[in-house]
Short mmCIF file of C-alpha atoms in Angstrom, two decimals:
data_model
loop_
_atom_site.label_atom_id
_atom_site.label_comp_id
_atom_site.label_asym_id
_atom_site.label_seq_id
_atom_site.Cartn_x
_atom_site.Cartn_y
_atom_site.Cartn_z
CA UNK A 1 88.62 153.49 121.14
CA UNK A 2 86.75 150.50 119.39
CA UNK A 3 85.17 150.99 115.98
CA UNK A 4 81.64 149.78 116.52
CA UNK A 5 80.27 150.83 113.00
CA UNK A 6 78.56 147.89 110.85
CA UNK A 7 78.56 147.48 106.98
CA UNK A 8 75.52 146.49 105.26
CA UNK A 9 75.77 143.05 103.90
CA UNK A 10 74.78 142.24 99.88
CA UNK A 11 71.83 140.06 101.24
CA UNK A 12 70.58 143.14 102.92
CA UNK A 13 70.71 145.02 99.69
CA UNK A 14 68.31 142.48 98.40
CA UNK A 15 71.30 140.34 96.68
CA UNK A 16 70.72 136.71 96.17
CA UNK A 17 73.29 133.89 95.46
CA UNK A 18 71.15 131.72 93.02
CA UNK A 19 73.22 128.54 93.36
CA UNK A 20 70.91 126.58 91.89
CA UNK A 21 70.60 128.54 88.43
CA UNK A 22 74.40 128.81 88.24
CA UNK A 23 74.77 125.05 88.20
CA UNK A 24 71.81 124.72 85.89
CA UNK A 25 73.60 127.28 83.68
CA UNK A 26 76.90 125.49 83.52
CA UNK A 27 75.26 122.09 83.04
CA UNK A 28 73.41 124.06 79.71
CA UNK A 29 76.72 125.04 78.46
CA UNK A 30 78.74 121.87 79.01
CA UNK A 31 75.68 120.20 77.08
CA UNK A 32 75.54 122.81 74.08
CA UNK A 33 79.30 122.60 73.97
CA UNK A 34 79.20 118.72 73.56
CA UNK A 35 76.51 119.01 70.92
CA UNK A 36 78.06 121.39 69.24
CA UNK A 37 81.25 119.72 68.69
CA UNK A 38 79.59 116.40 68.22
CA UNK A 39 77.50 117.99 65.52
CA UNK A 40 81.01 119.21 63.96
CA UNK A 41 82.50 115.69 63.78
CA UNK A 42 79.29 113.58 63.54
CA UNK A 43 79.97 113.16 59.95
CA UNK A 44 83.70 111.83 60.93
CA UNK A 45 82.56 109.44 63.61
CA UNK A 46 80.05 107.71 61.16
CA UNK A 47 82.85 107.81 58.10
CA UNK A 48 85.10 106.44 61.11
CA UNK A 49 82.53 103.53 62.34
CA UNK A 50 81.49 102.65 58.86
CA UNK A 51 85.09 102.00 57.66
CA UNK A 52 85.56 98.87 60.09
CA UNK A 53 82.10 97.48 59.36
CA UNK A 54 82.11 94.19 57.33
CA UNK A 55 79.24 95.01 55.29
CA UNK A 56 79.03 96.98 52.06
CA UNK A 57 75.58 98.75 53.34
CA UNK A 58 75.69 101.93 55.26
CA UNK A 59 72.32 101.70 57.01
CA UNK A 60 73.71 98.16 59.02
CA UNK A 61 76.76 97.56 61.09
CA UNK A 62 77.13 93.66 60.51
CA UNK A 63 80.77 93.19 62.68
CA UNK A 64 83.74 94.80 63.23
CA UNK A 65 86.45 94.03 61.00
CA UNK A 66 90.17 95.36 59.45
CA UNK A 67 89.46 93.87 56.08
CA UNK A 68 88.38 97.62 54.60
CA UNK A 69 91.98 98.94 55.75
CA UNK A 70 93.87 95.66 54.04
CA UNK A 71 91.71 96.14 50.54
CA UNK A 72 91.89 99.70 51.04
CA UNK A 73 94.26 99.67 47.78
CA UNK A 74 93.08 97.00 45.94
CA UNK A 75 90.45 99.06 43.53
CA UNK A 76 92.58 100.49 40.73
CA UNK A 77 90.11 103.21 39.86
CA UNK A 78 90.10 104.29 43.19
CA UNK A 79 93.99 104.33 43.31
CA UNK A 80 94.53 106.40 40.07
CA UNK A 81 92.13 108.72 41.82
CA UNK A 82 93.69 109.07 44.80
CA UNK A 83 97.51 109.40 43.26
CA UNK A 84 95.87 112.20 40.90
CA UNK A 85 94.40 114.05 43.77
CA UNK A 86 97.98 114.37 45.39
CA UNK A 87 99.51 114.91 42.22
CA UNK A 88 97.26 118.12 41.65
CA UNK A 89 96.91 119.34 44.76
CA UNK A 90 100.65 118.92 45.61
CA UNK A 91 101.40 120.76 42.38
CA UNK A 92 98.89 123.33 42.42
CA UNK A 93 99.93 123.81 46.00
CA UNK A 94 103.71 124.28 45.18
CA UNK A 95 103.37 126.67 42.29
CA UNK A 96 100.50 128.89 43.84
CA UNK A 97 102.43 129.08 46.93
CA UNK A 98 105.78 130.25 45.07
CA UNK A 99 103.68 132.69 43.05
CA UNK A 100 101.75 134.03 45.42
CA UNK A 101 104.50 134.49 47.80
CA UNK A 102 106.28 137.25 45.37
CA UNK A 103 102.96 138.22 44.20
CA UNK A 104 101.94 139.17 48.11
CA UNK A 105 105.68 140.81 48.48
CA UNK A 106 105.05 143.10 45.45
CA UNK A 107 101.73 144.07 46.58
CA UNK A 108 102.91 145.16 49.66
CA UNK A 109 105.11 147.72 48.33
CA UNK A 110 103.24 148.94 45.92
CA UNK A 111 101.23 152.43 46.41
CA UNK A 112 98.06 152.22 48.91
CA UNK A 113 95.58 153.05 45.54
CA UNK A 114 96.87 150.76 43.85
CA UNK A 115 97.69 147.86 46.30
CA UNK A 116 93.73 148.24 47.32
CA UNK A 117 92.66 147.95 44.11
CA UNK A 118 94.80 144.43 43.50
CA UNK A 119 93.41 143.29 46.69
CA UNK A 120 89.57 144.09 45.50
CA UNK A 121 90.77 141.85 42.31
CA UNK A 122 92.18 138.88 44.43
CA UNK A 123 89.39 138.87 46.70
CA UNK A 124 86.63 138.39 43.98
CA UNK A 125 88.02 134.65 43.42
CA UNK A 126 87.22 134.14 46.82
CA UNK A 127 83.66 135.54 47.00
CA UNK A 128 82.88 134.28 43.70
CA UNK A 129 80.54 131.02 43.99
CA UNK A 130 82.68 127.98 43.03
CA UNK A 131 80.48 126.46 40.45
CA UNK A 132 80.87 129.87 38.84
CA UNK A 133 84.33 129.46 38.53
CA UNK A 134 84.19 125.84 37.60
CA UNK A 135 81.92 126.99 34.65
CA UNK A 136 83.41 130.21 33.69
CA UNK A 137 86.72 128.16 33.73
CA UNK A 138 85.18 125.18 31.61
CA UNK A 139 84.37 127.76 29.16
CA UNK A 140 87.77 129.54 28.74
CA UNK A 141 89.22 125.97 28.73
CA UNK A 142 86.89 124.99 25.61
CA UNK A 143 87.99 127.56 23.56
CA UNK A 144 91.56 125.45 23.42
CA UNK A 145 89.53 122.62 22.73
CA UNK A 146 89.75 122.32 19.11
CA UNK A 147 93.36 123.16 19.57
CA UNK A 148 94.31 120.74 21.60
CA UNK A 149 92.23 118.29 22.86
CA UNK A 150 94.99 116.52 25.40
CA UNK A 151 94.54 119.77 27.55
CA UNK A 152 91.53 118.85 29.23
CA UNK A 153 92.25 116.64 32.08
CA UNK A 154 95.29 117.10 34.36
CA UNK A 155 96.47 120.14 33.26
CA UNK A 156 92.92 121.92 33.02
CA UNK A 157 92.52 120.74 36.78
CA UNK A 158 95.88 121.68 37.27
CA UNK A 159 95.46 125.52 36.18
CA UNK A 160 91.80 125.83 37.74
CA UNK A 161 93.39 124.80 41.29
CA UNK A 162 95.72 127.41 41.39
CA UNK A 163 93.74 129.80 40.00
CA UNK A 164 91.43 129.60 42.74
CA UNK A 165 93.90 128.68 45.66
CA UNK A 166 96.40 131.62 45.04
CA UNK A 167 94.17 134.20 46.76
CA UNK A 168 94.32 132.24 49.84
CA UNK A 169 98.48 132.43 49.42
CA UNK A 170 98.62 136.21 49.22
CA UNK A 171 95.62 136.55 51.93
CA UNK A 172 98.20 134.50 54.09
CA UNK A 173 101.40 136.24 53.07
CA UNK A 174 100.60 140.04 53.37
CA UNK A 175 99.46 140.01 57.20
CA UNK A 176 103.00 138.57 57.72
CA UNK A 177 104.60 141.18 55.68
CA UNK A 178 102.40 143.79 57.91
CA UNK A 179 104.40 142.48 61.06
CA UNK A 180 107.88 143.06 59.79
CA UNK A 181 110.21 146.17 59.70
CA UNK A 182 108.92 148.04 56.45
CA UNK A 183 112.87 149.12 56.34
CA UNK A 184 113.69 145.61 56.20
CA UNK A 185 114.24 145.59 52.55
CA UNK A 186 115.97 149.13 52.57
CA UNK A 187 118.00 148.11 55.13
CA UNK A 188 119.21 145.30 52.98
CA UNK A 189 120.06 146.80 49.98
CA UNK A 190 122.07 149.69 51.51
CA UNK A 191 124.09 147.04 52.67
CA UNK A 192 124.82 145.99 48.86
CA UNK A 193 122.19 142.73 48.69
CA UNK A 194 120.85 142.55 45.30
CA UNK A 195 117.11 143.15 45.10
CA UNK A 196 116.51 139.66 44.36
CA UNK A 197 118.78 138.12 46.84
CA UNK A 198 117.36 140.51 49.70
CA UNK A 199 113.99 139.04 49.01
CA UNK A 200 115.25 135.64 48.90
CA UNK A 201 117.62 135.68 52.12
CA UNK A 202 115.96 138.28 54.23
CA UNK A 203 112.12 138.90 53.43
CA UNK A 204 111.04 135.33 52.89
CA UNK A 205 112.55 133.91 56.17
CA UNK A 206 110.84 136.76 58.05
CA UNK A 207 107.59 135.69 56.57
CA UNK A 208 107.70 131.70 56.71
CA UNK A 209 105.32 131.68 59.04
CA UNK A 210 102.57 133.24 56.57
CA UNK A 211 103.62 131.38 54.03
CA UNK A 212 103.63 127.75 55.51
CA UNK A 213 99.78 128.61 56.79
CA UNK A 214 98.85 129.76 53.36
CA UNK A 215 100.50 126.61 51.98
CA UNK A 216 98.38 124.00 54.17
CA UNK A 217 95.14 126.33 53.54
CA UNK A 218 95.68 125.96 49.61
CA UNK A 219 96.50 122.02 50.05
CA UNK A 220 93.08 121.56 52.09
CA UNK A 221 91.19 123.56 49.72
CA UNK A 222 93.01 121.97 46.48
CA UNK A 223 92.30 118.45 48.19
CA UNK A 224 89.01 118.62 48.71
CA UNK A 225 87.67 120.54 45.82
CA UNK A 226 84.92 119.14 43.57
CA UNK A 227 82.98 121.36 41.99
CA UNK A 228 85.77 123.40 40.06
CA UNK A 229 87.38 119.90 39.46
CA UNK A 230 84.08 118.27 38.15
CA UNK A 231 83.66 121.12 35.20
CA UNK A 232 87.41 121.35 34.40
CA UNK A 233 88.41 117.67 34.01
CA UNK A 234 88.76 115.54 31.05
CA UNK A 235 87.47 111.75 30.18
CA UNK A 236 89.50 109.58 32.28
CA UNK A 237 90.85 111.87 34.67
CA UNK A 238 89.19 111.70 37.97
CA UNK A 239 89.99 113.14 41.42
CA UNK A 240 88.67 111.48 44.63
CA UNK A 241 86.23 113.61 45.11
CA UNK A 242 84.79 113.09 41.64
CA UNK A 243 85.69 109.61 41.54
CA UNK A 244 83.38 109.29 44.84
CA UNK A 245 80.86 111.33 42.92
CA UNK A 246 80.46 108.91 40.21
CA UNK A 247 80.29 106.23 42.60
CA UNK A 248 76.89 107.66 44.63
CA UNK A 249 74.62 105.97 41.70
CA UNK A 250 75.77 102.54 42.48
CA UNK A 251 73.89 100.16 45.49
CA UNK A 252 76.85 100.79 47.84
CA UNK A 253 79.99 102.93 47.89
CA UNK A 254 83.34 100.78 47.93
CA UNK A 255 84.23 100.65 51.53
CA UNK A 256 87.69 101.33 50.88
CA UNK A 257 87.44 104.99 50.56
CA UNK A 258 85.84 105.07 54.38
CA UNK A 259 89.01 103.37 55.44
CA UNK A 260 90.91 105.91 52.89
CA UNK A 261 89.11 108.82 54.72
CA UNK A 262 89.63 107.99 58.27
CA UNK A 263 93.59 107.12 57.75
CA UNK A 264 93.64 110.42 56.05
CA UNK A 265 91.70 112.29 58.87
CA UNK A 266 93.96 110.51 61.68
CA UNK A 267 97.20 111.44 60.15
CA UNK A 268 96.22 115.27 59.73
CA UNK A 269 95.16 115.25 63.36
CA UNK A 270 98.34 113.96 64.66
CA UNK A 271 100.11 115.87 62.32
CA UNK A 272 98.17 118.92 63.98
CA UNK A 273 99.03 117.60 67.29
CA UNK A 274 103.16 117.37 66.55
CA UNK A 275 103.42 120.92 65.05
CA UNK A 276 101.66 122.23 68.01
CA UNK A 277 103.60 120.14 70.80
CA UNK A 278 106.74 121.37 68.43
CA UNK A 279 105.65 124.75 68.24
CA UNK A 280 104.69 124.96 72.42
CA UNK A 281 108.12 123.43 73.28
CA UNK A 282 109.63 126.56 70.48
CA UNK A 283 108.10 129.27 72.67
CA UNK A 284 108.68 127.58 75.67
CA UNK A 285 112.85 127.34 75.25
CA UNK A 286 112.70 130.99 74.03
CA UNK A 287 110.81 132.18 77.22
CA UNK A 288 113.53 130.08 79.29
CA UNK A 289 116.35 131.92 77.48
#
């Protein structure tokens, strides 16, 4: 016995497959994606193009040249600014990472009420405007100016950078603390390991991912800072951002800055790609096991 039942099609219910509209919407999505990526990286592209410009003018491209890269470190004031930036950012990142890791571990094991209050205090520097932070630190440091005039410069910028990158380290480590077994510390203590050694040998290896991500974020924020550093620096001590700002009033900026910025961006991109490749291989190796 055959089944002669006929089923209604979607077209009979009034459905219309709008292929043209789908194609148009797909094209619009691609255009919007390309436009968004272009706007995000437009400034970087302009700096990269300018780094190969033989002319000092930013409004015309004379000819293609590598001269700016060869003469990148020929200006002493720029070299000092770059060295000061790296020195300040690296030291501030290392000190803030060391302090922030132990502070985050301590906050995690506190009672919930105390923990919420400390986190509120920790978030205030993040929500505060950079200019307010810079002026506030300048007023605090100015109190010690009559006592020690040499304080303004490297030490004030270093302290200021540690102050405003420390919360980022804490907020990067705390989520990793929540992922580990809450009884891990007690287990190591029960096995006879002393508290400090338990933190070093057990807790820190378990949260190293959060420590590393916080350290990278802190270095990036410290390296690019201008506002806080501008208000807390002393005479003669310039970071790269302060040096660039002081050079803006001139007719043209030293082309070596464009070359250095492009080289720094390319280096960071390469490091990120290498890190992702290593991380991907690590995950792939674990799956194969």
